[in-house]
PDB file of C-alpha atoms in Angstrom:
ATOM      1  CA  MET A   1     -10.476  16.416   5.710  1.00 94.00           C
ATOM      2  CA  ARG A   2      -9.488  14.451   8.809  1.00 97.00           C
ATOM      3  CA  ILE A   3      -6.983  11.595   8.743  1.00 98.00           C
ATOM      4  CA  ALA A   4      -6.857   9.218  11.741  1.00 98.00           C
ATOM      5  CA  LEU A   5      -3.235   8.246  12.375  1.00 97.00           C
ATOM      6  CA  ASP A   6      -2.236   5.290  14.542  1.00 97.00           C
ATOM      7  CA  ALA A   7       0.444   7.014  16.630  1.00 95.00           C
ATOM      8  CA  LEU A   8       1.836   3.736  17.978  1.00 95.00           C
ATOM      9  CA  GLY A   9       2.544   1.919  14.717  1.00 95.00           C
ATOM     10  CA  THR A  10       6.162   2.525  13.709  1.00 95.00           C
ATOM     11  CA  ASP A  11       9.179   0.806  15.191  1.00 94.00           C
ATOM     12  CA  ARG A  12      10.151   4.082  16.895  1.00 94.00           C
ATOM     13  CA  ALA A  13       6.657   5.297  17.787  1.00 94.00           C
ATOM     14  CA  PRO A  14       5.424   7.853  18.530  1.00 94.00           C
ATOM     15  CA  ALA A  15       8.191  10.234  17.381  1.00 94.00           C
ATOM     16  CA  PRO A  16       7.861   9.620  13.597  1.00 95.00           C
ATOM     17  CA  GLU A  17       4.056   9.829  13.787  1.00 96.00           C
ATOM     18  CA  VAL A  18       4.052  13.115  15.712  1.00 95.00           C
ATOM     19  CA  ALA A  19       6.645  14.716  13.446  1.00 95.00           C
ATOM     20  CA  GLY A  20       4.950  13.320  10.337  1.00 96.00           C
ATOM     21  CA  ALA A  21       1.558  14.693  11.389  1.00 96.00           C
ATOM     22  CA  LEU A  22       3.047  18.155  11.923  1.00 95.00           C
ATOM     23  CA  ARG A  23       4.865  17.983   8.599  1.00 95.00           C
ATOM     24  CA  SER A  24       1.688  17.033   6.739  1.00 96.00           C
ATOM     25  CA  VAL A  25      -0.569  19.753   8.201  1.00 96.00           C
ATOM     26  CA  GLU A  26       2.095  22.401   7.588  1.00 95.00           C
ATOM     27  CA  ALA A  27       2.192  21.348   3.928  1.00 94.00           C
ATOM     28  CA  ASP A  28      -1.596  21.258   3.488  1.00 95.00           C
ATOM     29  CA  ARG A  29      -3.761  23.887   5.198  1.00 93.00           C
ATOM     30  CA  GLU A  30      -6.961  21.972   4.393  1.00 93.00           C
ATOM     31  CA  LEU A  31      -5.813  18.891   6.299  1.00 96.00           C
ATOM     32  CA  ARG A  32      -6.435  17.824   9.893  1.00 97.00           C
ATOM     33  CA  VAL A  33      -4.758  14.859  11.589  1.00 97.00           C
ATOM     34  CA  VAL A  34      -6.093  12.923  14.571  1.00 97.00           C
ATOM     35  CA  LEU A  35      -3.159  11.360  16.419  1.00 95.00           C
ATOM     36  CA  VAL A  36      -4.406   8.309  18.299  1.00 96.00           C
ATOM     37  CA  GLY A  37      -2.059   7.129  21.037  1.00 94.00           C
ATOM     38  CA  ASP A  38      -0.540   8.374  24.264  1.00 88.00           C
ATOM     39  CA  ALA A  39      -2.309  11.605  25.206  1.00 82.00           C
ATOM     40  CA  THR A  40       0.742  12.749  27.191  1.00 77.00           C
ATOM     41  CA  VAL A  41       2.706  13.218  23.958  1.00 76.00           C
ATOM     42  CA  ALA A  42       3.134  16.910  23.247  1.00 70.00           C
ATOM     43  CA  CYS A  43       1.865  17.948  19.823  1.00 79.00           C
ATOM     44  CA  GLU A  44       0.564  21.476  19.856  1.00 83.00           C
ATOM     45  CA  HIS A  45      -0.934  22.499  16.556  1.00 91.00           C
ATOM     46  CA  PRO A  46      -4.457  23.800  15.863  1.00 93.00           C
ATOM     47  CA  ARG A  47      -5.022  21.138  13.168  1.00 95.00           C
ATOM     48  CA  VAL A  48      -3.552  18.172  15.043  1.00 95.00           C
ATOM     49  CA  GLU A  49      -5.819  16.552  17.619  1.00 94.00           C
ATOM     50  CA  VAL A  50      -4.611  13.923  20.094  1.00 94.00           C
ATOM     51  CA  VAL A  51      -7.004  11.146  21.108  1.00 95.00           C
ATOM     52  CA  HIS A  52      -5.891   8.889  23.920  1.00 94.00           C
ATOM     53  CA  ALA A  53      -5.553   5.116  23.485  1.00 94.00           C
ATOM     54  CA  GLY A  54      -4.040   3.183  26.354  1.00 86.00           C
ATOM     55  CA  GLU A  55      -2.991   0.004  24.533  1.00 91.00           C
ATOM     56  CA  ARG A  56      -0.719  -0.849  21.625  1.00 93.00           C
ATOM     57  CA  ILE A  57      -1.029  -3.676  19.092  1.00 94.00           C
ATOM     58  CA  THR A  58       2.420  -5.153  18.502  1.00 92.00           C
ATOM     59  CA  MET A  59       3.845  -7.177  15.634  1.00 90.00           C
ATOM     60  CA  ASP A  60       3.517 -10.272  17.834  1.00 91.00           C
ATOM     61  CA  ASP A  61      -0.254  -9.922  18.225  1.00 90.00           C
ATOM     62  CA  HIS A  62      -2.173 -12.420  16.084  1.00 89.00           C
ATOM     63  CA  PRO A  63      -4.633 -10.717  13.708  1.00 86.00           C
ATOM     64  CA  ALA A  64      -7.432 -13.139  14.544  1.00 82.00           C
ATOM     65  CA  GLN A  65      -7.209 -12.182  18.229  1.00 86.00           C
ATOM     66  CA  VAL A  66      -6.931  -8.447  17.604  1.00 86.00           C
ATOM     67  CA  VAL A  67     -10.558  -7.887  16.588  1.00 85.00           C
ATOM     68  CA  ARG A  68     -11.869  -8.634  20.096  1.00 85.00           C
ATOM     69  CA  GLY A  69      -8.644  -8.107  22.028  1.00 86.00           C
ATOM     70  CA  LYS A  70      -7.128  -4.792  23.113  1.00 88.00           C
ATOM     71  CA  PRO A  71     -10.232  -2.674  22.412  1.00 91.00           C
ATOM     72  CA  ARG A  72      -8.476   0.416  23.806  1.00 93.00           C
ATOM     73  CA  SER A  73      -5.527   0.088  21.441  1.00 95.00           C
ATOM     74  CA  SER A  74      -4.527   2.972  19.166  1.00 96.00           C
ATOM     75  CA  MET A  75      -5.443   0.902  16.125  1.00 96.00           C
ATOM     76  CA  HIS A  76      -8.943   0.077  17.423  1.00 95.00           C
ATOM     77  CA  VAL A  77      -9.704   3.636  18.475  1.00 96.00           C
ATOM     78  CA  ALA A  78      -8.455   5.168  15.232  1.00 97.00           C
ATOM     79  CA  MET A  79     -10.358   2.634  13.113  1.00 96.00           C
ATOM     80  CA  GLU A  80     -13.512   3.343  15.108  1.00 96.00           C
ATOM     81  CA  LEU A  81     -13.183   7.066  14.352  1.00 97.00           C
ATOM     82  CA  VAL A  82     -13.226   6.248  10.644  1.00 97.00           C
ATOM     83  CA  ALA A  83     -16.090   3.759  10.999  1.00 96.00           C
ATOM     84  CA  ARG A  84     -18.215   6.415  12.771  1.00 96.00           C
ATOM     85  CA  GLY A  85     -17.429   9.031  10.151  1.00 96.00           C
ATOM     86  CA  ASP A  86     -15.402  11.165  12.566  1.00 97.00           C
ATOM     87  CA  ALA A  87     -12.372  10.715  10.296  1.00 98.00           C
ATOM     88  CA  ASP A  88     -12.129  10.200   6.549  1.00 98.00           C
ATOM     89  CA  ALA A  89      -9.212   7.751   6.325  1.00 98.00           C
ATOM     90  CA  PHE A  90      -6.933   5.599   8.456  1.00 98.00           C
ATOM     91  CA  VAL A  91      -3.119   5.388   8.379  1.00 98.00           C
ATOM     92  CA  SER A  92      -0.933   2.956  10.311  1.00 97.00           C
ATOM     93  CA  ALA A  93       2.631   1.655  10.170  1.00 95.00           C
ATOM     94  CA  GLY A  94       1.768  -1.119  12.592  1.00 94.00           C
ATOM     95  CA  ASN A  95       0.825  -4.788  12.315  1.00 93.00           C
ATOM     96  CA  SER A  96      -0.627  -5.033   8.786  1.00 91.00           C
ATOM     97  CA  GLY A  97      -2.481  -8.268   9.530  1.00 91.00           C
ATOM     98  CA  ALA A  98      -4.206  -6.565  12.442  1.00 93.00           C
ATOM     99  CA  VAL A  99      -5.117  -3.582  10.264  1.00 94.00           C
ATOM    100  CA  LEU A 100      -6.632  -5.957   7.701  1.00 93.00           C
ATOM    101  CA  ALA A 101      -8.637  -7.831  10.338  1.00 92.00           C
ATOM    102  CA  LEU A 102     -10.011  -4.639  11.878  1.00 94.00           C
ATOM    103  CA  ALA A 103     -10.773  -2.967   8.550  1.00 95.00           C
ATOM    104  CA  ALA A 104     -12.538  -6.077   7.254  1.00 91.00           C
ATOM    105  CA  THR A 105     -14.899  -6.029  10.259  1.00 92.00           C
ATOM    106  CA  ARG A 106     -15.305  -2.287  10.934  1.00 93.00           C
ATOM    107  CA  LEU A 107     -15.177  -0.914   7.381  1.00 94.00           C
ATOM    108  CA  LYS A 108     -17.205  -3.463   5.466  1.00 89.00           C
ATOM    109  CA  LEU A 109     -18.589  -2.427   2.108  1.00 85.00           C
ATOM    110  CA  PRO A 110     -22.342  -1.720   2.229  1.00 75.00           C
ATOM    111  CA  GLY A 111     -25.099  -4.057   1.126  1.00 69.00           C
ATOM    112  CA  SER A 112     -24.399  -7.352  -0.571  1.00 66.00           C
ATOM    113  CA  VAL A 113     -20.973  -6.433  -1.927  1.00 64.00           C
ATOM    114  CA  LYS A 114     -18.560  -9.256  -1.094  1.00 78.00           C
ATOM    115  CA  VAL A 115     -14.927  -8.347  -1.628  1.00 84.00           C
ATOM    116  CA  ARG A 116     -11.810  -9.798  -0.026  1.00 88.00           C
ATOM    117  CA  PRO A 117      -9.714  -6.766   1.030  1.00 92.00           C
ATOM    118  CA  ALA A 118      -6.244  -6.727  -0.522  1.00 95.00           C
ATOM    119  CA  VAL A 119      -3.140  -4.544  -0.473  1.00 95.00           C
ATOM    120  CA  VAL A 120      -2.567  -2.555  -3.657  1.00 95.00           C
ATOM    121  CA  THR A 121       0.893  -1.178  -4.259  1.00 93.00           C
ATOM    122  CA  VAL A 122       2.556   0.440  -7.263  1.00 93.00           C
ATOM    123  CA  LEU A 123       5.989  -0.417  -8.662  1.00 90.00           C
ATOM    124  CA  PRO A 124       7.768   2.097 -10.924  1.00 88.00           C
ATOM    125  CA  THR A 125       8.903   0.617 -14.264  1.00 89.00           C
ATOM    126  CA  PRO A 126      10.384   2.069 -17.478  1.00 88.00           C
ATOM    127  CA  ALA A 127       6.990   1.504 -19.116  1.00 88.00           C
ATOM    128  CA  GLY A 128       5.061   3.303 -16.388  1.00 91.00           C
ATOM    129  CA  PRO A 129       3.485   2.384 -13.041  1.00 93.00           C
ATOM    130  CA  LEU A 130       2.752  -1.300 -12.413  1.00 95.00           C
ATOM    131  CA  VAL A 131      -0.072  -2.149  -9.991  1.00 96.00           C
ATOM    132  CA  LEU A 132       0.485  -5.207  -7.778  1.00 96.00           C
ATOM    133  CA  CYS A 133      -2.453  -6.804  -5.946  1.00 97.00           C
ATOM    134  CA  ASP A 134      -2.354  -8.512  -3.440  1.00 96.00           C
ATOM    135  CA  ALA A 135       0.906  -7.313  -1.848  1.00 94.00           C
ATOM    136  CA  GLY A 136       0.538  -8.959   1.535  1.00 91.00           C
ATOM    137  CA  ALA A 137      -2.962  -9.177   3.010  1.00 90.00           C
ATOM    138  CA  ASN A 138      -4.081 -12.672   1.980  1.00 91.00           C
ATOM    139  CA  VAL A 139      -1.472 -15.404   2.353  1.00 91.00           C
ATOM    140  CA  GLU A 140      -3.652 -18.358   1.323  1.00 92.00           C
ATOM    141  CA  PRO A 141      -6.607 -17.012  -0.666  1.00 94.00           C
ATOM    142  CA  LYS A 142      -8.997 -18.956  -2.855  1.00 96.00           C
ATOM    143  CA  ALA A 143      -8.966 -18.615  -6.630  1.00 97.00           C
ATOM    144  CA  THR A 144     -12.098 -16.454  -6.482  1.00 95.00           C
ATOM    145  CA  ALA A 145     -10.215 -13.961  -4.297  1.00 95.00           C
ATOM    146  CA  ILE A 146      -7.240 -13.830  -6.666  1.00 96.00           C
ATOM    147  CA  ALA A 147      -9.642 -13.065  -9.519  1.00 96.00           C
ATOM    148  CA  GLN A 148     -11.042 -10.232  -7.390  1.00 94.00           C
ATOM    149  CA  PHE A 149      -7.506  -8.935  -6.843  1.00 96.00           C
ATOM    150  CA  GLY A 150      -7.108  -8.601 -10.606  1.00 96.00           C
ATOM    151  CA  ALA A 151     -10.362  -6.654 -10.852  1.00 94.00           C
ATOM    152  CA  LEU A 152      -9.429  -4.465  -7.853  1.00 94.00           C
ATOM    153  CA  GLY A 153      -6.028  -3.724  -9.366  1.00 96.00           C
ATOM    154  CA  ALA A 154      -7.619  -2.820 -12.694  1.00 96.00           C
ATOM    155  CA  ALA A 155     -10.134  -0.496 -11.017  1.00 93.00           C
ATOM    156  CA  TYR A 156      -7.296   1.163  -9.068  1.00 94.00           C
ATOM    157  CA  ASP A 157      -5.292   1.594 -12.267  1.00 95.00           C
ATOM    158  CA  ARG A 158      -8.216   3.208 -14.080  1.00 94.00           C
ATOM    159  CA  ALA A 159      -8.945   5.586 -11.213  1.00 92.00           C
ATOM    160  CA  VAL A 160      -5.372   6.571 -10.348  1.00 92.00           C
ATOM    161  CA  HIS A 161      -3.420   6.198 -13.602  1.00 93.00           C
ATOM    162  CA  GLY A 162      -6.212   6.854 -16.099  1.00 93.00           C
ATOM    163  CA  ARG A 163      -5.685   3.724 -18.213  1.00 94.00           C
ATOM    164  CA  GLU A 164      -9.204   2.930 -19.444  1.00 93.00           C
ATOM    165  CA  ARG A 165      -8.617  -0.752 -20.225  1.00 94.00           C
ATOM    166  CA  PRO A 166      -5.709  -1.993 -18.082  1.00 97.00           C
ATOM    167  CA  ARG A 167      -3.836  -5.128 -19.098  1.00 97.00           C
ATOM    168  CA  VAL A 168      -4.058  -7.625 -16.247  1.00 98.00           C
ATOM    169  CA  GLY A 169      -1.714 -10.573 -15.834  1.00 97.00           C
ATOM    170  CA  LEU A 170      -1.678 -13.470 -13.370  1.00 97.00           C
ATOM    171  CA  LEU A 171       1.737 -14.134 -11.826  1.00 97.00           C
ATOM    172  CA  ALA A 172       3.010 -17.666 -12.485  1.00 95.00           C
ATOM    173  CA  ASN A 173       6.159 -19.632 -13.272  1.00 91.00           C
ATOM    174  CA  GLY A 174       5.616 -19.561 -17.012  1.00 89.00           C
ATOM    175  CA  ARG A 175       3.314 -18.187 -19.707  1.00 87.00           C
ATOM    176  CA  GLU A 176       1.959 -21.499 -20.975  1.00 86.00           C
ATOM    177  CA  PRO A 177      -1.679 -22.269 -19.990  1.00 78.00           C
ATOM    178  CA  GLY A 178      -0.667 -25.476 -18.235  1.00 80.00           C
ATOM    179  CA  LYS A 179       1.804 -23.739 -15.911  1.00 82.00           C
ATOM    180  CA  GLY A 180       1.243 -22.834 -12.296  1.00 85.00           C
ATOM    181  CA  THR A 181      -0.720 -24.665  -9.629  1.00 91.00           C
ATOM    182  CA  ALA A 182      -4.326 -25.822  -9.363  1.00 93.00           C
ATOM    183  CA  LEU A 183      -5.000 -22.492  -7.613  1.00 95.00           C
ATOM    184  CA  THR A 184      -3.527 -20.329 -10.377  1.00 95.00           C
ATOM    185  CA  ARG A 185      -5.171 -22.392 -13.119  1.00 95.00           C
ATOM    186  CA  GLU A 186      -8.584 -21.875 -11.531  1.00 96.00           C
ATOM    187  CA  ALA A 187      -7.847 -18.155 -11.003  1.00 96.00           C
ATOM    188  CA  HIS A 188      -6.774 -17.961 -14.673  1.00 96.00           C
ATOM    189  CA  ALA A 189     -10.189 -19.194 -15.819  1.00 95.00           C
ATOM    190  CA  LEU A 190     -12.023 -16.827 -13.470  1.00 96.00           C
ATOM    191  CA  LEU A 191      -9.993 -13.809 -14.589  1.00 96.00           C
ATOM    192  CA  ALA A 192     -10.626 -14.653 -18.238  1.00 95.00           C
ATOM    193  CA  ALA A 193     -14.359 -14.738 -17.518  1.00 95.00           C
ATOM    194  CA  ARG A 194     -14.223 -11.396 -15.656  1.00 91.00           C
ATOM    195  CA  ALA A 195     -12.307  -9.809 -18.527  1.00 93.00           C
ATOM    196  CA  ALA A 196     -14.909 -11.051 -21.007  1.00 88.00           C
ATOM    197  CA  ALA A 197     -17.530  -9.124 -19.035  1.00 85.00           C
ATOM    198  CA  GLY A 198     -15.519  -5.921 -19.623  1.00 82.00           C
ATOM    199  CA  GLY A 199     -13.389  -3.503 -17.661  1.00 86.00           C
ATOM    200  CA  PHE A 200      -9.930  -4.828 -18.407  1.00 95.00           C
ATOM    201  CA  GLU A 201      -7.898  -6.975 -20.785  1.00 97.00           C
ATOM    202  CA  PHE A 202      -6.613 -10.269 -19.405  1.00 97.00           C
ATOM    203  CA  VAL A 203      -3.268 -11.223 -20.968  1.00 96.00           C
ATOM    204  CA  GLY A 204      -2.944 -14.531 -19.099  1.00 96.00           C
ATOM    205  CA  TYR A 205       0.052 -15.710 -17.136  1.00 96.00           C
ATOM    206  CA  VAL A 206       3.086 -13.483 -16.684  1.00 96.00           C
ATOM    207  CA  GLU A 207       6.458 -14.354 -15.181  1.00 95.00           C
ATOM    208  CA  GLY A 208       8.466 -12.360 -12.672  1.00 92.00           C
ATOM    209  CA  SER A 209      10.828 -11.291 -15.447  1.00 90.00           C
ATOM    210  CA  ASP A 210       7.888  -9.645 -17.266  1.00 92.00           C
ATOM    211  CA  LEU A 211       7.038  -7.206 -14.504  1.00 92.00           C
ATOM    212  CA  PHE A 212       9.382  -4.442 -15.657  1.00 90.00           C
ATOM    213  CA  ARG A 213       9.029  -5.000 -19.398  1.00 91.00           C
ATOM    214  CA  GLY A 214       5.728  -3.227 -19.969  1.00 92.00           C
ATOM    215  CA  VAL A 215       3.851  -6.460 -20.678  1.00 94.00           C
ATOM    216  CA  VAL A 216       1.056  -5.660 -18.205  1.00 97.00           C
ATOM    217  CA  ASP A 217      -0.354  -2.768 -16.202  1.00 97.00           C
ATOM    218  CA  VAL A 218      -1.689  -4.884 -13.322  1.00 98.00           C
ATOM    219  CA  VAL A 219      -0.423  -8.106 -11.745  1.00 97.00           C
ATOM    220  CA  ALA A 220      -2.746 -10.319  -9.684  1.00 98.00           C
ATOM    221  CA  THR A 221      -1.322 -12.782  -7.181  1.00 97.00           C
ATOM    222  CA  ASP A 222      -1.781 -14.105  -3.662  1.00 97.00           C
ATOM    223  CA  GLY A 223      -0.567 -11.990  -0.750  1.00 95.00           C
ATOM    224  CA  PHE A 224       2.332 -14.271   0.157  1.00 95.00           C
ATOM    225  CA  THR A 225       3.838 -14.190  -3.341  1.00 96.00           C
ATOM    226  CA  GLY A 226       3.017 -10.517  -3.807  1.00 95.00           C
ATOM    227  CA  ASN A 227       4.756  -9.534  -0.595  1.00 93.00           C
ATOM    228  CA  VAL A 228       7.850 -11.549  -1.532  1.00 94.00           C
ATOM    229  CA  VAL A 229       7.897  -9.802  -4.930  1.00 92.00           C
ATOM    230  CA  LEU A 230       7.514  -6.384  -3.297  1.00 90.00           C
ATOM    231  CA  LYS A 231      10.262  -6.921  -0.712  1.00 88.00           C
ATOM    232  CA  THR A 232      12.571  -8.447  -3.339  1.00 89.00           C
ATOM    233  CA  CYS A 233      12.107  -5.431  -5.611  1.00 85.00           C
ATOM    234  CA  GLU A 234      12.844  -3.075  -2.719  1.00 81.00           C
ATOM    235  CA  GLY A 235      15.993  -5.028  -1.847  1.00 84.00           C
ATOM    236  CA  ILE A 236      17.199  -5.151  -5.447  1.00 80.00           C
ATOM    237  CA  ALA A 237      16.645  -1.408  -5.842  1.00 76.00           C
ATOM    238  CA  GLU A 238      18.647  -0.630  -2.708  1.00 76.00           C
ATOM    239  CA  GLY A 239      21.377  -3.094  -3.684  1.00 81.00           C
ATOM    240  CA  MET A 240      21.674  -1.783  -7.239  1.00 75.00           C
ATOM    241  CA  PHE A 241      22.034   1.789  -6.021  1.00 72.00           C
ATOM    242  CA  GLY A 242      24.737   0.619  -3.654  1.00 75.00           C
ATOM    243  CA  LEU A 243      26.616  -1.039  -6.523  1.00 76.00           C
ATOM    244  CA  VAL A 244      26.225   2.024  -8.740  1.00 75.00           C
ATOM    245  CA  ARG A 245      27.529   4.242  -5.930  1.00 74.00           C
ATOM    246  CA  GLN A 246      30.599   2.025  -5.530  1.00 78.00           C
ATOM    247  CA  GLU A 247      31.347   2.132  -9.258  1.00 75.00           C
ATOM    248  CA  LEU A 248      30.924   5.907  -9.422  1.00 72.00           C
ATOM    249  CA  GLU A 249      33.510   6.388  -6.706  1.00 76.00           C
ATOM    250  CA  ARG A 250      36.252   4.210  -8.203  1.00 76.00           C
ATOM    251  CA  THR A 251      38.374   6.852  -9.974  1.00 76.00           C
ATOM    252  CA  PRO A 252      38.519  10.675 -10.159  1.00 76.00           C
ATOM    253  CA  LEU A 253      37.417  10.570 -13.797  1.00 70.00           C
ATOM    254  CA  VAL A 254      34.392   8.416 -12.990  1.00 69.00           C
ATOM    255  CA  ARG A 255      33.532  10.680 -10.060  1.00 69.00           C
ATOM    256  CA  LEU A 256      33.563  13.630 -12.449  1.00 66.00           C
ATOM    257  CA  GLY A 257      31.120  11.822 -14.732  1.00 71.00           C
ATOM    258  CA  ALA A 258      28.995  10.947 -11.730  1.00 66.00           C
ATOM    259  CA  ALA A 259      28.317  14.633 -11.155  1.00 69.00           C
ATOM    260  CA  LEU A 260      26.677  14.775 -14.584  1.00 68.00           C
ATOM    261  CA  VAL A 261      24.342  11.857 -13.971  1.00 66.00           C
ATOM    262  CA  ALA A 262      23.576  12.704 -10.331  1.00 66.00           C
ATOM    263  CA  PRO A 263      20.277  14.536 -11.084  1.00 69.00           C
ATOM    264  CA  ALA A 264      18.978  11.549 -13.050  1.00 62.00           C
ATOM    265  CA  LEU A 265      19.991   9.141 -10.295  1.00 60.00           C
ATOM    266  CA  ARG A 266      18.258  11.280  -7.697  1.00 65.00           C
ATOM    267  CA  GLY A 267      15.100  11.216  -9.806  1.00 62.00           C
ATOM    268  CA  VAL A 268      15.174   7.426  -9.990  1.00 58.00           C
ATOM    269  CA  ALA A 269      15.898   7.146  -6.261  1.00 59.00           C
ATOM    270  CA  LYS A 270      12.886   9.308  -5.493  1.00 59.00           C
ATOM    271  CA  LYS A 271      10.590   7.028  -7.502  1.00 59.00           C
ATOM    272  CA  ILE A 272      11.628   3.915  -5.584  1.00 55.00           C
ATOM    273  CA  ASP A 273      12.070   5.483  -2.135  1.00 57.00           C
ATOM    274  CA  TYR A 274       9.339   4.173   0.200  1.00 55.00           C
ATOM    275  CA  THR A 275       9.539   7.394   2.231  1.00 57.00           C
ATOM    276  CA  GLU A 276       8.302   9.282  -0.840  1.00 60.00           C
ATOM    277  CA  VAL A 277       5.561   6.759  -1.649  1.00 65.00           C
ATOM    278  CA  GLY A 278       4.402   6.626   1.967  1.00 74.00           C
ATOM    279  CA  GLY A 279       2.294   3.487   1.977  1.00 86.00           C
ATOM    280  CA  ALA A 280       0.012   1.065   0.169  1.00 92.00           C
ATOM    281  CA  LEU A 281      -3.775   1.133  -0.064  1.00 94.00           C
ATOM    282  CA  LEU A 282      -5.910  -1.574   1.513  1.00 95.00           C
ATOM    283  CA  ALA A 283      -8.526  -1.927  -1.220  1.00 93.00           C
ATOM    284  CA  GLY A 284     -11.959  -3.462  -0.836  1.00 92.00           C
ATOM    285  CA  VAL A 285     -13.094  -1.587   2.300  1.00 94.00           C
ATOM    286  CA  ALA A 286     -15.490   1.339   2.717  1.00 93.00           C
ATOM    287  CA  ARG A 287     -12.925   4.037   3.564  1.00 95.00           C
ATOM    288  CA  PRO A 288      -9.269   4.571   2.556  1.00 96.00           C
ATOM    289  CA  VAL A 289      -6.832   2.600   4.717  1.00 97.00           C
ATOM    290  CA  VAL A 290      -3.120   3.176   4.120  1.00 96.00           C
ATOM    291  CA  LEU A 291      -0.432   0.772   5.332  1.00 95.00           C
ATOM    292  CA  ALA A 292       3.002   2.294   5.902  1.00 94.00           C
ATOM    293  CA  HIS A 293       6.387   0.685   6.618  1.00 90.00           C
ATOM    294  CA  GLY A 294       7.152  -0.130  10.230  1.00 91.00           C
ATOM    295  CA  ARG A 295      10.508   1.612   9.812  1.00 90.00           C
ATOM    296  CA  SER A 296       8.884   4.804   8.508  1.00 93.00           C
ATOM    297  CA  ASP A 297      10.354   8.135   9.535  1.00 93.00           C
ATOM    298  CA  ASP A 298       8.469  11.433   9.674  1.00 94.00           C
ATOM    299  CA  VAL A 299       8.861  11.985   5.914  1.00 93.00           C
ATOM    300  CA  ALA A 300       7.339   8.582   5.164  1.00 93.00           C
ATOM    301  CA  ILE A 301       4.475   9.140   7.605  1.00 96.00           C
ATOM    302  CA  ALA A 302       3.722  12.516   6.031  1.00 96.00           C
ATOM    303  CA  SER A 303       3.750  10.849   2.603  1.00 94.00           C
ATOM    304  CA  ALA A 304       1.326   8.178   3.843  1.00 95.00           C
ATOM    305  CA  ILE A 305      -1.014  10.865   5.195  1.00 97.00           C
ATOM    306  CA  ARG A 306      -0.790  12.705   1.872  1.00 95.00           C
ATOM    307  CA  ALA A 307      -1.621   9.477   0.004  1.00 94.00           C
ATOM    308  CA  ALA A 308      -4.644   8.897   2.251  1.00 96.00           C
ATOM    309  CA  ALA A 309      -5.856  12.444   1.635  1.00 96.00           C
ATOM    310  CA  THR A 310      -5.517  11.934  -2.123  1.00 93.00           C
ATOM    311  CA  PHE A 311      -7.537   8.711  -1.963  1.00 94.00           C
ATOM    312  CA  VAL A 312     -10.266  10.508  -0.004  1.00 96.00           C
ATOM    313  CA  ALA A 313     -10.386  13.409  -2.465  1.00 94.00           C
ATOM    314  CA  ARG A 314     -10.782  10.985  -5.380  1.00 92.00           C
ATOM    315  CA  ASP A 315     -13.367   8.828  -3.585  1.00 92.00           C
ATOM    316  CA  LEU A 316     -11.147   5.899  -4.471  1.00 92.00           C
ATOM    317  CA  ALA A 317     -12.836   3.519  -2.028  1.00 91.00           C
ATOM    318  CA  GLY A 318     -16.190   4.236  -3.647  1.00 88.00           C
ATOM    319  CA  GLN A 319     -14.819   3.780  -7.152  1.00 89.00           C
ATOM    320  CA  LEU A 320     -13.297   0.420  -6.255  1.00 88.00           C
ATOM    321  CA  ALA A 321     -16.474  -0.741  -4.543  1.00 84.00           C
ATOM    322  CA  ALA A 322     -18.458   0.159  -7.668  1.00 83.00           C
ATOM    323  CA  THR A 323     -16.491  -2.502  -9.552  1.00 80.00           C
ATOM    324  CA  PHE A 324     -18.299  -5.199  -7.585  1.00 76.00           C
ATOM    325  CA  THR A 325     -21.845  -3.795  -7.513  1.00 66.00           C
TER     326      THR A 325
END
């Protein structure tokens, strides 16, 4: 299995990418990583290949201009390797809009399948994993696209979490049918029709406060709202752990009790730590594309590579595409 890694994606590139590639191949002897970036970077390992790319796509580059611009960029070259079949998956911590634009053009689904690619991410909850789609790819989608996001999320949930009939909810500002906007009301009707055809159960509107209560398995929303939800959850998690840490250090007696709960806290921290998760899947394209955080370190990059390898092994892209054929 070969994973094409954009070596110029992170904020501190290429150091995290190089170290992450080495970490991943040392952990998995069946894995090969193609580092696409500056060929002068030293990375000597028999299962790490370096492919030169003389340009870098920055966070300031507009996605619409990226498809034809900077053809020698690390992102272009790595994506082309996947499109040609010379690599099995693509990983980048760079400009996510640019990744979406390139993947949508170079990794189109075959035949007449028409799917709007979307970011699928998973939030840990007391009731189990919650799938969120779209988490940032489509800022102003049509209602038909939001309905697709619900179906994509449900297909992902079935394939990855094994829930045969996922409960899908549409994020809104209330549960009543009249809530939301014209966009969400149209998406509501489309999702209800999709659910009637089979594959998942549509529970209707859900509010933000429902996300961690086990009401649904999948949440469909537009990319703008989904990304705000994702970043808010990450911020709350970090803030809550900071508050807990402060409280556990107040008195010697409390610090003694903290030692007893430390293993449980570490377990929770691991579930919400983006460096452990690695990245999110761009669903609706022909090959696995994993989007990692721009501030990823080597551990996070290795986790993103591991996630990509898992998606390849499960033929996740093919399973998701089958939902729309």
